[in-house]
Coordinates of C-alpha atoms in Angstrom, one line a residue:
M15 CA 66.1 109.8 -83.5
T16 CA 63.8 109.9 -80.5
P17 CA 64.5 107.3 -77.9
S18 CA 61.7 104.8 -77.2
N19 CA 61.7 105.5 -73.4
P20 CA 62.8 109.1 -72.9
N21 CA 63.5 110.2 -69.3
N22 CA 61.3 113.0 -68.0
A23 CA 63.2 116.2 -67.5
V24 CA 61.1 116.8 -64.4
N25 CA 59.8 114.1 -62.1
P26 CA 56.0 114.2 -62.1
L27 CA 54.2 115.3 -58.9
P28 CA 52.5 112.6 -56.9
P29 CA 48.8 112.6 -57.8
V30 CA 47.7 113.2 -54.1
V31 CA 49.7 116.4 -54.0
V32 CA 48.3 117.6 -57.3
A33 CA 44.8 116.8 -56.2
L34 CA 45.1 118.8 -53.0
F35 CA 46.5 121.8 -54.9
L36 CA 43.6 121.7 -57.3
V37 CA 41.1 121.7 -54.5
L38 CA 42.8 124.8 -53.0
L39 CA 42.8 126.5 -56.4
A40 CA 39.2 125.6 -57.2
I41 CA 38.0 127.0 -54.0
E42 CA 39.9 130.3 -54.6
L43 CA 38.6 130.5 -58.1
Y44 CA 35.1 130.1 -56.8
F45 CA 35.7 133.1 -54.5
Q46 CA 37.2 135.1 -57.3
A47 CA 34.3 134.4 -59.6
G48 CA 31.9 135.6 -57.0
S49 CA 33.8 138.8 -56.0
N50 CA 34.3 139.8 -59.7
G51 CA 30.6 139.3 -60.6
L52 CA 31.2 136.3 -62.8
A53 CA 28.9 134.0 -60.9
G54 CA 26.3 134.1 -58.1
G55 CA 24.9 137.5 -58.5
P56 CA 25.3 140.4 -56.0
S57 CA 25.4 138.2 -53.0
A58 CA 28.4 136.3 -54.3
V59 CA 30.7 139.2 -53.2
G60 CA 30.4 137.8 -49.7
W61 CA 31.2 134.2 -50.5
R62 CA 34.7 134.4 -49.0
L63 CA 33.4 136.0 -45.8
T64 CA 30.6 133.4 -45.5
A65 CA 33.1 130.6 -45.9
L66 CA 35.4 132.1 -43.3
Q67 CA 32.5 132.3 -40.8
R68 CA 31.4 128.8 -41.4
Y69 CA 34.6 126.9 -42.0
G70 CA 37.4 129.1 -40.5
F71 CA 38.8 127.8 -37.2
S72 CA 37.7 129.7 -34.1
G73 CA 39.4 129.4 -30.8
E74 CA 36.4 130.9 -29.1
I75 CA 34.1 128.2 -30.6
L76 CA 36.6 125.5 -29.4
R77 CA 36.5 126.9 -25.9
W78 CA 32.7 127.0 -26.0
M79 CA 32.7 123.3 -27.0
W80 CA 35.1 122.4 -24.3
D81 CA 33.1 124.3 -21.6
T82 CA 29.7 123.0 -22.7
G83 CA 30.7 119.5 -23.6
Q84 CA 29.0 119.8 -27.0
W85 CA 30.9 118.9 -30.1
P86 CA 28.7 119.5 -33.1
A87 CA 30.0 118.3 -36.5
E88 CA 29.5 121.7 -38.0
H89 CA 32.2 123.1 -35.7
L90 CA 34.5 120.0 -35.6
I91 CA 34.9 120.3 -39.4
R92 CA 36.7 123.6 -38.8
F93 CA 39.8 121.7 -37.7
V94 CA 40.3 120.4 -41.3
S95 CA 38.4 123.0 -43.3
Y96 CA 40.2 126.1 -42.4
P97 CA 43.3 125.3 -44.5
F98 CA 41.2 125.6 -47.6
I99 CA 40.2 129.2 -47.1
H100 CA 42.6 132.1 -47.8
V101 CA 42.3 135.8 -47.6
S102 CA 43.4 136.4 -51.2
F103 CA 44.4 134.8 -54.5
T104 CA 48.0 135.7 -53.8
Q105 CA 48.1 133.9 -50.5
T106 CA 46.4 130.8 -52.1
I107 CA 49.1 130.6 -54.8
F108 CA 52.0 131.2 -52.4
A109 CA 50.7 128.5 -50.0
G110 CA 49.9 126.2 -52.9
V111 CA 53.4 126.5 -54.4
M112 CA 55.0 125.7 -51.0
M113 CA 52.7 122.7 -50.6
L114 CA 53.6 121.4 -54.1
A115 CA 57.3 121.8 -53.4
M116 CA 57.3 120.2 -49.9
G117 CA 54.5 117.8 -50.7
K118 CA 56.3 116.3 -53.6
M119 CA 59.3 115.2 -51.5
V120 CA 57.3 114.1 -48.6
A121 CA 54.7 112.1 -50.6
E122 CA 57.5 110.4 -52.7
V123 CA 59.2 109.1 -49.5
F124 CA 56.3 108.5 -47.1
G125 CA 53.5 107.7 -49.6
P126 CA 50.1 109.4 -50.2
I127 CA 48.4 108.2 -47.0
A128 CA 51.3 109.5 -44.8
F129 CA 51.4 112.7 -46.7
L130 CA 47.7 113.4 -46.0
A131 CA 48.3 112.4 -42.3
V132 CA 51.1 114.9 -42.0
Y133 CA 49.0 117.6 -43.7
F134 CA 45.8 117.2 -41.7
I135 CA 47.2 116.3 -38.3
S136 CA 49.5 119.3 -38.5
A137 CA 46.5 121.4 -39.3
I138 CA 44.6 120.1 -36.2
V139 CA 47.6 120.5 -33.8
G140 CA 48.3 123.9 -35.2
A141 CA 44.7 125.0 -34.5
L142 CA 44.9 123.6 -31.0
A143 CA 48.1 125.4 -30.3
Y144 CA 46.7 128.6 -31.6
T145 CA 43.8 128.3 -29.2
V146 CA 45.9 127.3 -26.1
L147 CA 48.8 129.7 -26.6
T148 CA 47.0 132.8 -27.9
D149 CA 43.8 134.5 -27.2
G150 CA 42.4 133.1 -30.4
A151 CA 40.3 136.1 -31.0
L152 CA 40.9 136.2 -34.8
P153 CA 39.8 133.2 -36.9
L154 CA 42.5 130.9 -38.2
I155 CA 42.5 130.4 -41.9
G156 CA 44.9 129.4 -44.6
S157 CA 47.0 126.3 -45.3
F158 CA 50.3 127.5 -43.8
P159 CA 50.0 125.4 -40.6
P160 CA 49.8 122.1 -42.5
V161 CA 52.3 123.4 -45.1
Y162 CA 54.7 124.0 -42.2
G163 CA 53.9 120.4 -41.2
L164 CA 55.2 119.3 -44.6
I165 CA 58.3 121.5 -44.0
G166 CA 58.7 119.7 -40.7
A167 CA 58.6 116.3 -42.5
F168 CA 61.0 117.5 -45.1
T169 CA 63.3 118.8 -42.4
W170 CA 63.2 115.4 -40.8
L171 CA 64.3 113.8 -44.1
L172 CA 67.3 116.2 -44.3
W173 CA 68.1 115.6 -40.6
R174 CA 68.1 111.9 -41.1
K175 CA 70.1 112.0 -44.3
M176 CA 72.7 114.2 -42.6
S177 CA 73.0 111.9 -39.7
L178 CA 73.7 109.0 -42.0
V179 CA 76.5 110.8 -43.9
G180 CA 78.0 112.4 -40.8
E181 CA 77.1 116.0 -41.5
N182 CA 76.0 118.6 -39.0
Q183 CA 72.3 117.8 -38.5
F184 CA 71.5 121.3 -37.3
R185 CA 71.8 122.4 -40.9
A186 CA 68.5 120.6 -41.6
F187 CA 66.7 123.4 -39.7
T188 CA 68.0 126.2 -41.9
L189 CA 64.7 126.5 -43.8
I190 CA 62.5 126.8 -40.8
G191 CA 64.9 129.2 -39.2
F192 CA 64.8 131.4 -42.2
L193 CA 61.0 131.4 -42.4
M194 CA 60.6 132.1 -38.7
G195 CA 63.2 134.8 -39.0
I196 CA 61.2 136.5 -41.7
Q197 CA 58.1 136.4 -39.5
L198 CA 60.0 137.9 -36.6
I199 CA 61.2 140.8 -38.8
F200 CA 57.6 141.5 -39.9
A201 CA 56.5 141.3 -36.3
L202 CA 59.0 144.0 -35.3
F203 CA 57.9 146.5 -37.9
F204 CA 54.2 145.6 -38.5
E205 CA 51.3 144.5 -36.5
V206 CA 50.8 140.8 -37.5
S207 CA 48.5 138.1 -36.3
K208 CA 49.6 135.3 -34.0
D209 CA 49.0 132.6 -36.5
W210 CA 52.7 132.0 -36.5
V211 CA 52.1 129.9 -33.4
A212 CA 50.0 127.5 -35.5
D213 CA 52.7 127.5 -38.1
L214 CA 55.4 126.5 -35.6
A215 CA 53.2 123.9 -34.0
G216 CA 52.5 122.5 -37.5
F217 CA 56.2 122.3 -38.2
A218 CA 56.9 120.4 -34.9
T219 CA 54.0 118.0 -35.6
G220 CA 55.3 117.2 -39.1
F221 CA 58.8 116.6 -37.7
M222 CA 57.7 114.3 -34.9
L223 CA 55.2 112.4 -37.0
S224 CA 57.9 111.5 -39.4
F225 CA 59.5 109.1 -36.9
L226 CA 56.3 107.1 -37.1
L227 CA 55.2 107.6 -40.7
V228 CA 58.4 106.9 -42.6
P229 CA 58.2 103.4 -44.1
G230 CA 59.0 100.9 -41.4
G231 CA 59.2 103.7 -38.8
W232 CA 57.0 102.1 -36.1
A233 CA 58.6 98.7 -36.6
K234 CA 62.0 100.3 -36.2
I235 CA 60.9 102.1 -33.0
L236 CA 59.6 98.9 -31.5
A237 CA 62.8 97.1 -32.4
K238 CA 64.9 99.8 -30.8
L239 CA 62.8 99.6 -27.6
R240 CA 63.3 95.8 -27.4
Q241 CA 67.0 96.2 -27.8
E242 CA 67.1 98.6 -24.9
K243 CA 65.3 96.3 -22.5

């Protein structure tokens, strides 16, 4: 006999996380349709390259805006548009799966607005760090900087939980240590881009934002400051 209110075997993903993943997937399928001749005609082969040129983040363009004092919207949009462009279907799926996994936990605790704040602010700070700390010669694309921001928020949740139960809080940083270790190994044997700087900046941004974005976080900080006066 089937119970009237069966429990779900798997908790559903928050709608905002699913929506963001579907946007990433739709853009990649658009590129795939063009490159495989399924839409757009012969010119569609270059859709991905065109998107990279128009919406990928460029450190050189940011320096130009800073030097000239001109901030056109067509270039400012690059701060939040570059995470939606990937070099391949495989990269899109890999980044998307990581976003689903991390985003589920972050959105369930922080809520949808805070989830989006972590995602996009991490993308912006990652792009700025990429420009300041590297030569920024290559365009920055892909959703890994904001995904690392979600990893930072998830790490904060673990860090906070471990502090409450008296466990070693450094264990919360195991995941980011593992991911950075993999990037280091690749850097030793292969020539890789410097976008890991954006990833690490995204992680730090997500971690620090969590102090403010956790429900009641700002109120708790103000209360703490008042107690110390």
